Amino acid sequence: MEFFTLHDFMTYSKGITYLIMGAILVFMPLYWLYLTDRDD
Amino acid sequence: MAKENITAEKQFLTPFNVVAGIILLVGAVITILRFTKGIGAVTNLDNNNPWGLWIGFDLMCGVALAAGGYVTSSACYVFGLKKYHSAVRPAILTAFLGYALVVFALHYDVGRPWRLPYPIFYSQGTSSLLFEVGLCVFLYLTVLFVESTPAAFEWLGFKKIRAWVVRLTLVLTIFGVVLSTLHQSSLGALFQIAPSKLHPLWYSGYLHVYFFISSMFAGMSMVIFEGTLAHKWLHHKMDETHLAEAEGVVLGFGKAASFVMMGYIGIKLIGLAVDNNWHYLTTGWGFWFLVELVGFVLFPAILYGMGAREKNTTFIRIAAFWTVLGIILNRLNISVIAFNYHLPSADRYVPSFMEVGTTIFIVTLGVVVYKFITTRMPILYEHPDYKEHH
């Protein structure tokens, strides 16, 4: 991926970052359920 | 009489004592060389690499793996999870010995060790991260010392002073958590002033956050790992309460470590995304980075998760050992292996055998002191006179 302006770079890198953050927000509660659903 | 002497000699000459004795003897010789011939005579350190194995392992790994103290005591006293109470004393003792040995190891590494107290008492460099680390380690070592004294007072029979110190438990725990938050993260921040020296895959604006978050699961893993060793070698020193609570500690800490490790992987991915470092992953350094992140964080996190879900303590104990190795690999990657990565191989730092010998000597010293204390003081069992006192 080639960038010509800082704005291009920030748009790309922040875009990916927000996607990862969204995935983490979905994944972590599900993972907690996986860890705890057999607890008494 | 002669028979008794032979039995006592046999008891003293155990394989552990013989091996530990040889290592301590070799360590003593290296110590004499270090303090008579100077730091250059025993190390491969130079101006390119002023921090080597003694900082990378003895200090960075020592502090991270001693995090079990603040993690366990805050779980028990701040969050009220009293089911982990039996794990507090061994964790505090391990943390105290860990920090004490960090300071001990620093005497070997700094050029003029007698000036170690200077930043605290003589000339405070308040704008320096190292000053903050030094101040926190100094204060936290004091806190850990006070926190570990009740066991010694119970052993010595000093009831009044023991009762006085026990009253300070909550304040000391909170102080310990605050200090740990500060210096665990600052150790990572130390490398943020060297963006051109540390490989971009390990360098990040979030390095201080990585160090703090990883210290949490490092501490939990160390508590499980140390508990496993204690169960194997010091089983006879444990009382019923300790034995009954041990499985709960392993399962609870395993579950927590798994969750924190998954979060850690998440923020590591965010770090890669923010700096757009994905292209480095296809290089040799990228392979090594993935070995660390997938092999020593994701794999044990899954193993911890499976163990916690299936109530399989063997999985958790293996994951704990694996995570301890992973933390050592991570700290060495940042401070030694991926540091100065651009230098030609002839200028790269490789520790001398005497540096490695000193590190083994210091770890052995810690194990010997731990064994000495746990076989005498009420660490793995409750003193019969104080069972109702917590």
Coordinates of C-alpha atoms in Angstrom, one line a residue:
Chain A
M1 CA 0.0 0.0 0.0
E2 CA 1.5 3.3 -1.0
F3 CA 0.7 6.6 0.7
F4 CA 1.3 10.1 -0.6
T5 CA 0.0 12.2 2.3
L6 CA -0.2 11.8 6.0
H7 CA -4.0 12.0 5.7
D8 CA -3.9 8.9 3.4
F9 CA -1.8 7.0 5.9
M10 CA -4.0 8.0 8.9
T11 CA -7.2 7.1 7.1
Y12 CA -5.8 3.7 6.2
S13 CA -4.2 2.8 9.5
K14 CA -7.0 4.2 11.7
G15 CA -9.6 2.5 9.5
I16 CA -7.9 -0.9 10.1
T17 CA -7.4 -0.1 13.8
Y18 CA -11.2 0.6 14.2
L19 CA -12.1 -2.6 12.5
I20 CA -9.8 -4.5 14.9
M21 CA -11.2 -2.7 17.9
G22 CA -14.7 -3.6 16.7
A23 CA -13.7 -7.3 16.4
I24 CA -12.2 -7.2 19.9
L25 CA -15.4 -5.7 21.3
V26 CA -17.3 -8.6 19.8
F27 CA -14.7 -11.3 20.6
M28 CA -13.9 -10.6 24.2
P29 CA -17.4 -11.0 25.7
L30 CA -17.9 -14.1 23.6
Y31 CA -14.6 -15.5 24.9
W32 CA -15.6 -14.7 28.5
L33 CA -18.8 -16.7 27.9
Y34 CA -16.7 -19.5 26.6
L35 CA -14.5 -19.4 29.7
T36 CA -17.3 -19.2 32.2
D37 CA -20.4 -21.0 30.8
R38 CA -19.5 -24.3 32.6
D39 CA -19.0 -22.6 36.0
D40 CA -21.4 -23.5 38.8
Chain B
M1 CA 26.8 -40.3 67.8
A2 CA 28.8 -41.2 64.6
K3 CA 25.6 -42.6 63.1
E4 CA 23.8 -39.3 63.7
N5 CA 26.6 -37.4 62.1
I6 CA 26.5 -39.6 59.0
T7 CA 22.6 -39.1 58.8
A8 CA 22.9 -35.3 59.1
E9 CA 25.7 -35.3 56.5
K10 CA 23.5 -37.4 54.2
Q11 CA 20.6 -35.0 54.7
F12 CA 22.8 -32.0 53.9
L13 CA 24.4 -33.5 50.8
T14 CA 21.2 -33.8 48.7
P15 CA 21.5 -33.4 44.9
F16 CA 19.8 -30.0 45.2
N17 CA 22.3 -28.7 47.8
V18 CA 25.3 -30.0 45.9
V19 CA 24.3 -28.5 42.6
A20 CA 23.2 -25.2 44.3
G21 CA 26.4 -25.1 46.2
I22 CA 28.6 -25.5 43.1
I23 CA 26.6 -22.8 41.3
L24 CA 26.9 -20.4 44.3
L25 CA 30.7 -21.1 44.5
V26 CA 31.2 -20.3 40.8
G27 CA 29.0 -17.2 41.2
A28 CA 31.1 -16.1 44.1
V29 CA 34.2 -16.3 41.9
I30 CA 32.6 -14.3 39.1
T31 CA 31.4 -11.8 41.7
I32 CA 35.0 -11.3 43.0
L33 CA 36.2 -10.9 39.3
R34 CA 33.4 -8.4 38.6
F35 CA 34.2 -6.2 41.6
T36 CA 38.0 -6.4 41.4
K37 CA 38.6 -6.4 37.6
G38 CA 35.7 -4.2 36.5
I39 CA 32.6 -4.7 34.4
G40 CA 34.6 -5.0 31.1
A41 CA 36.4 -8.1 32.4
V42 CA 33.3 -10.2 32.8
T43 CA 30.9 -8.9 30.2
N44 CA 30.6 -8.3 26.5
L45 CA 28.9 -5.0 27.1
D46 CA 30.1 -2.0 25.0
N47 CA 28.9 1.5 24.0
N48 CA 26.5 0.1 21.4
N49 CA 25.1 -2.4 24.0
P50 CA 25.3 -0.9 27.5
W51 CA 22.4 -3.0 28.6
G52 CA 22.8 -6.8 28.2
L53 CA 21.6 -10.0 29.8
W54 CA 21.7 -8.6 33.3
I55 CA 19.2 -5.9 32.4
G56 CA 17.2 -8.0 29.9
F57 CA 16.8 -11.1 32.1
D58 CA 17.6 -10.2 35.7
L59 CA 15.8 -6.9 35.7
M60 CA 13.2 -7.0 33.0
C61 CA 12.1 -10.6 33.5
G62 CA 12.6 -10.4 37.2
V63 CA 10.2 -7.5 37.6
A64 CA 7.6 -9.0 35.2
L65 CA 7.7 -12.4 36.9
A66 CA 7.5 -10.9 40.3
A67 CA 4.1 -9.3 39.4
G68 CA 2.4 -12.2 41.1
G69 CA 2.7 -10.3 44.3
Y70 CA 0.5 -7.3 43.4
V71 CA -1.9 -9.5 41.3
T72 CA -2.6 -12.0 44.1
S73 CA -2.8 -9.5 46.9
S74 CA -5.1 -7.2 45.0
A75 CA -7.3 -10.2 44.0
C76 CA -7.6 -11.2 47.6
Y77 CA -7.7 -7.9 49.5
V78 CA -9.0 -5.3 47.0
F79 CA -11.4 -7.5 45.0
G80 CA -12.3 -9.6 48.1
L81 CA -11.6 -13.0 46.4
K82 CA -10.7 -14.7 49.7
K83 CA -10.5 -18.1 48.0
Y84 CA -7.1 -17.1 46.8
H85 CA -5.8 -16.2 50.3
S86 CA -3.5 -19.2 50.6
A87 CA -1.7 -18.1 47.5
V88 CA -0.9 -14.6 48.9
R89 CA 2.0 -15.4 51.1
P90 CA 4.0 -17.5 48.6
A91 CA 3.2 -14.9 45.9
I92 CA 4.4 -12.0 48.2
L93 CA 7.5 -13.9 49.1
T94 CA 8.3 -14.7 45.4
A95 CA 7.7 -11.0 44.6
F96 CA 9.9 -9.8 47.5
L97 CA 12.7 -12.2 46.5
G98 CA 12.3 -11.2 42.8
Y99 CA 12.6 -7.5 43.5
A100 CA 15.4 -8.0 46.1
L101 CA 17.4 -10.0 43.5
V102 CA 16.7 -7.3 40.8
V103 CA 18.3 -4.7 43.1
F104 CA 21.1 -7.2 43.9
A105 CA 21.7 -7.8 40.2
L106 CA 21.8 -4.1 39.5
H107 CA 24.9 -3.8 41.7
Y108 CA 26.7 -6.0 39.2
D109 CA 25.4 -4.0 36.2
V110 CA 26.0 -0.3 37.2
G111 CA 29.5 1.1 37.0
R112 CA 29.4 2.5 40.5
P113 CA 27.0 0.4 42.6
W114 CA 27.6 2.4 45.8
R115 CA 25.8 5.3 44.1
L116 CA 22.5 3.3 43.6
P117 CA 20.8 5.3 46.5
Y118 CA 21.8 8.7 44.9
P119 CA 18.7 9.2 42.7
I120 CA 16.5 8.7 45.8
F121 CA 18.3 10.6 48.5
Y122 CA 20.8 12.9 46.8
S123 CA 20.0 14.1 43.3
Q124 CA 16.4 13.4 42.0
G125 CA 16.2 13.4 38.2
T126 CA 12.4 14.0 38.2
S127 CA 12.2 14.2 34.4
S128 CA 13.8 10.8 33.9
L129 CA 11.9 7.5 33.5
L130 CA 14.7 5.7 35.1
F131 CA 14.3 7.9 38.2
E132 CA 10.6 6.9 38.3
V133 CA 11.5 3.2 37.9
G134 CA 14.2 3.5 40.6
L135 CA 11.8 5.3 43.0
C136 CA 9.0 2.8 42.4
V137 CA 11.3 -0.3 42.8
F138 CA 12.8 1.2 46.0
L139 CA 9.3 1.9 47.5
Y140 CA 7.7 -1.3 46.3
L141 CA 10.6 -3.4 47.6
T142 CA 10.0 -1.7 51.0
V143 CA 6.3 -2.4 50.7
L144 CA 6.9 -6.1 49.8
F145 CA 9.4 -6.4 52.7
V146 CA 6.8 -5.1 55.2
E147 CA 4.1 -7.3 53.6
S148 CA 6.2 -10.4 54.0
T149 CA 7.2 -9.7 57.7
P150 CA 4.1 -11.2 59.3
A151 CA 5.3 -14.7 58.4
A152 CA 8.7 -13.9 60.0
F153 CA 7.0 -12.4 63.1
E154 CA 4.8 -15.5 63.5
W155 CA 7.9 -17.7 63.2
L156 CA 9.7 -15.6 65.8
G157 CA 6.7 -15.3 68.1
F158 CA 6.5 -11.4 67.9
K159 CA 2.7 -11.2 68.3
K160 CA 2.2 -7.5 68.9
I161 CA 4.3 -6.2 66.0
R162 CA 2.7 -8.8 63.8
A163 CA -0.8 -7.6 64.7
W164 CA 0.3 -4.0 63.9
V165 CA 1.7 -4.9 60.5
V166 CA -1.3 -7.0 59.6
R167 CA -3.5 -4.0 60.1
L168 CA -1.6 -2.2 57.3
T169 CA -2.4 -5.0 54.8
L170 CA -5.0 -3.1 52.7
V171 CA -3.1 0.1 52.6
L172 CA 0.1 -1.7 51.6
T173 CA -1.8 -3.7 48.9
I174 CA -3.2 -0.5 47.3
F175 CA 0.2 1.2 47.5
G176 CA 1.7 -1.9 45.9
V177 CA -0.8 -1.9 43.0
V178 CA -0.2 1.8 42.4
L179 CA 3.6 1.4 42.4
S180 CA 3.4 -1.7 40.2
T181 CA 1.2 0.0 37.6
L182 CA 3.8 2.8 37.5
H183 CA 7.0 1.0 37.2
Q184 CA 5.9 -2.1 35.2
S185 CA 4.7 0.3 32.5
S186 CA 7.7 2.6 32.8
L187 CA 10.1 -0.3 32.1
G188 CA 8.5 -0.6 28.7
A189 CA 8.5 3.2 28.3
L190 CA 12.3 3.1 28.7
F191 CA 12.5 1.7 25.2
Q192 CA 10.2 4.3 23.8
I193 CA 13.1 6.7 23.7
A194 CA 15.0 4.5 21.3
P195 CA 12.6 4.2 18.3
S196 CA 15.5 3.9 15.8
K197 CA 17.2 1.1 17.8
L198 CA 14.3 -1.3 18.5
H199 CA 12.8 -3.2 15.6
P200 CA 9.4 -1.7 14.5
L201 CA 7.6 -4.9 15.2
W202 CA 8.5 -4.6 18.9
Y203 CA 8.6 -0.8 19.1
S204 CA 5.3 0.9 19.7
G205 CA 3.8 4.0 21.2
Y206 CA 1.9 1.5 23.4
L207 CA 5.0 -0.3 24.7
H208 CA 4.3 0.8 28.3
V209 CA 0.8 -0.6 28.0
Y210 CA 2.1 -3.9 26.7
F211 CA 4.5 -4.2 29.6
F212 CA 1.9 -3.5 32.2
I213 CA -0.8 -5.8 30.7
S214 CA 1.8 -8.6 30.1
S215 CA 3.0 -8.2 33.7
M216 CA -0.5 -9.3 34.9
F217 CA -0.5 -12.6 33.2
A218 CA 3.2 -13.0 33.8
G219 CA 2.4 -12.7 37.6
M220 CA -0.5 -15.1 37.4
S221 CA 1.5 -17.6 35.4
M222 CA 4.4 -17.4 37.9
V223 CA 2.0 -18.0 40.8
I224 CA 0.7 -21.1 39.1
F225 CA 4.2 -22.3 38.1
E226 CA 5.8 -21.6 41.5
G227 CA 2.8 -23.4 43.1
T228 CA 3.4 -26.4 40.9
L229 CA 7.0 -26.6 41.9
A230 CA 6.1 -26.1 45.6
H231 CA 3.5 -28.9 45.4
K232 CA 6.2 -31.2 43.9
W233 CA 9.1 -30.4 46.3
L234 CA 7.5 -28.8 49.4
H235 CA 4.2 -30.8 49.6
H236 CA 5.0 -31.8 53.2
K237 CA 5.0 -28.2 54.2
M238 CA 1.5 -27.4 53.1
D239 CA -1.5 -27.6 55.4
E240 CA -5.0 -28.8 54.5
T241 CA -6.3 -25.3 53.7
H242 CA -3.5 -24.7 51.3
L243 CA -4.0 -28.0 49.6
A244 CA -7.8 -27.6 49.4
E245 CA -7.5 -24.1 47.9
A246 CA -4.7 -24.9 45.4
E247 CA -6.9 -26.2 42.6
G248 CA -9.2 -23.2 42.9
V249 CA -6.2 -20.9 42.6
V250 CA -4.9 -22.7 39.5
L251 CA -8.4 -22.7 37.8
G252 CA -9.2 -19.1 38.7
F253 CA -5.8 -17.7 37.7
G254 CA -5.7 -19.8 34.6
K255 CA -9.1 -18.3 33.5
A256 CA -8.1 -14.8 34.3
A257 CA -4.7 -15.2 32.5
S258 CA -6.4 -16.6 29.4
F259 CA -8.7 -13.6 29.2
V260 CA -6.0 -11.0 29.8
M261 CA -3.7 -12.7 27.2
M262 CA -6.5 -12.5 24.6
G263 CA -6.8 -8.8 25.3
Y264 CA -3.1 -8.5 25.1
I265 CA -3.1 -10.0 21.6
G266 CA -5.8 -7.6 20.7
I267 CA -3.8 -4.5 21.7
K268 CA -0.7 -5.9 20.0
L269 CA -2.7 -6.1 16.7
I270 CA -3.9 -2.6 17.3
G271 CA -0.2 -1.5 17.7
L272 CA 0.6 -3.2 14.4
A273 CA -2.3 -1.5 12.7
V274 CA -1.6 2.0 14.1
D275 CA 1.9 2.0 12.8
N276 CA 1.0 0.0 9.7
N277 CA 3.7 -2.6 10.3
W278 CA 2.0 -5.5 8.7
H279 CA 4.6 -5.8 5.9
Y280 CA 7.3 -6.6 8.4
L281 CA 5.5 -9.9 9.2
T282 CA 6.7 -11.5 6.0
T283 CA 10.4 -11.0 6.9
G284 CA 12.6 -13.1 9.2
W285 CA 12.0 -10.7 12.1
G286 CA 8.3 -11.1 11.4
F287 CA 8.6 -14.8 11.7
W288 CA 10.3 -14.4 15.0
F289 CA 7.7 -11.9 16.2
L290 CA 4.9 -14.4 15.3
V291 CA 6.8 -17.2 17.1
E292 CA 6.6 -15.0 20.2
L293 CA 3.0 -13.8 19.7
V294 CA 1.4 -17.0 18.4
G295 CA 3.6 -19.6 20.0
F296 CA 4.1 -18.0 23.4
V297 CA 0.9 -15.9 23.9
L298 CA -1.9 -17.2 21.7
F299 CA -1.1 -20.9 22.2
P300 CA -0.9 -20.8 26.1
A301 CA -3.9 -18.5 26.1
I302 CA -6.0 -21.2 24.3
L303 CA -4.4 -23.9 26.6
Y304 CA -5.3 -21.8 29.7
G305 CA -8.9 -21.4 28.3
M306 CA -9.4 -25.1 27.6
G307 CA -8.0 -26.0 31.0
A308 CA -10.2 -23.5 32.8
R309 CA -13.3 -24.7 30.8
E310 CA -12.6 -28.4 31.2
K311 CA -11.3 -28.0 34.8
N312 CA -8.0 -29.6 33.6
T313 CA -5.2 -28.3 35.9
T314 CA -2.5 -30.1 33.9
F315 CA -3.3 -27.9 30.8
I316 CA -3.2 -24.8 33.0
R317 CA 0.1 -25.8 34.6
I318 CA 1.7 -26.5 31.2
A319 CA 0.3 -23.1 29.9
A320 CA 1.8 -21.4 33.0
F321 CA 5.3 -22.7 32.3
W322 CA 4.9 -21.9 28.6
T323 CA 3.8 -18.3 29.4
V324 CA 6.7 -17.8 31.8
L325 CA 9.0 -18.8 28.9
G326 CA 7.1 -16.4 26.6
I327 CA 7.5 -13.5 29.0
I328 CA 11.3 -14.2 29.2
L329 CA 11.3 -14.3 25.3
N330 CA 9.4 -11.1 25.0
R331 CA 11.6 -9.1 27.5
L332 CA 14.8 -10.5 25.9
N333 CA 13.5 -9.7 22.4
I334 CA 12.9 -6.1 23.4
S335 CA 16.0 -5.4 25.4
V336 CA 18.6 -7.6 23.6
I337 CA 17.5 -9.6 20.5
A338 CA 15.5 -7.0 18.5
F339 CA 17.5 -4.1 20.0
N340 CA 20.2 -2.7 17.7
Y341 CA 18.8 -5.1 15.1
H342 CA 20.3 -3.0 12.3
L343 CA 23.9 -3.4 13.5
P344 CA 26.2 -5.8 11.5
S345 CA 26.4 -9.2 13.2
A346 CA 30.0 -8.5 14.3
D347 CA 28.8 -5.6 16.5
R348 CA 25.8 -7.4 17.9
Y349 CA 25.8 -8.3 21.6
V350 CA 26.1 -11.8 22.7
P351 CA 26.4 -12.3 26.5
S352 CA 29.7 -13.7 27.8
F353 CA 29.6 -17.0 29.7
M354 CA 30.3 -15.1 32.9
E355 CA 27.2 -12.9 32.4
V356 CA 25.2 -16.1 31.9
G357 CA 26.9 -17.6 35.0
T358 CA 26.0 -14.6 37.1
T359 CA 22.4 -14.8 36.0
I360 CA 22.2 -18.5 36.9
F361 CA 23.9 -17.7 40.2
I362 CA 21.3 -15.0 41.0
V363 CA 18.4 -17.3 40.1
T364 CA 19.9 -20.1 42.2
L365 CA 20.4 -17.7 45.1
G366 CA 16.6 -16.9 44.9
V367 CA 15.6 -20.5 44.9
V368 CA 17.9 -21.3 47.9
V369 CA 16.5 -18.4 49.9
Y370 CA 12.9 -19.3 49.0
K371 CA 13.6 -22.9 50.1
F372 CA 15.2 -21.7 53.3
I373 CA 12.3 -19.4 54.2
T374 CA 9.4 -21.8 53.2
T375 CA 10.9 -24.7 55.2
R376 CA 11.0 -22.5 58.3
M377 CA 8.3 -19.9 58.2
P378 CA 4.5 -20.2 57.8
I379 CA 4.4 -19.5 54.1
L380 CA 2.7 -22.6 52.7
Y381 CA 0.7 -23.3 55.9
E382 CA -1.1 -21.2 58.5
H383 CA 0.6 -20.9 61.8
P384 CA -1.7 -22.7 64.4
D385 CA -1.7 -19.6 66.7
Y386 CA -3.1 -17.3 64.0
K387 CA -5.7 -19.3 62.1
E388 CA -8.5 -16.9 63.0
H389 CA -6.5 -13.7 62.3
H390 CA -7.4 -12.9 58.7

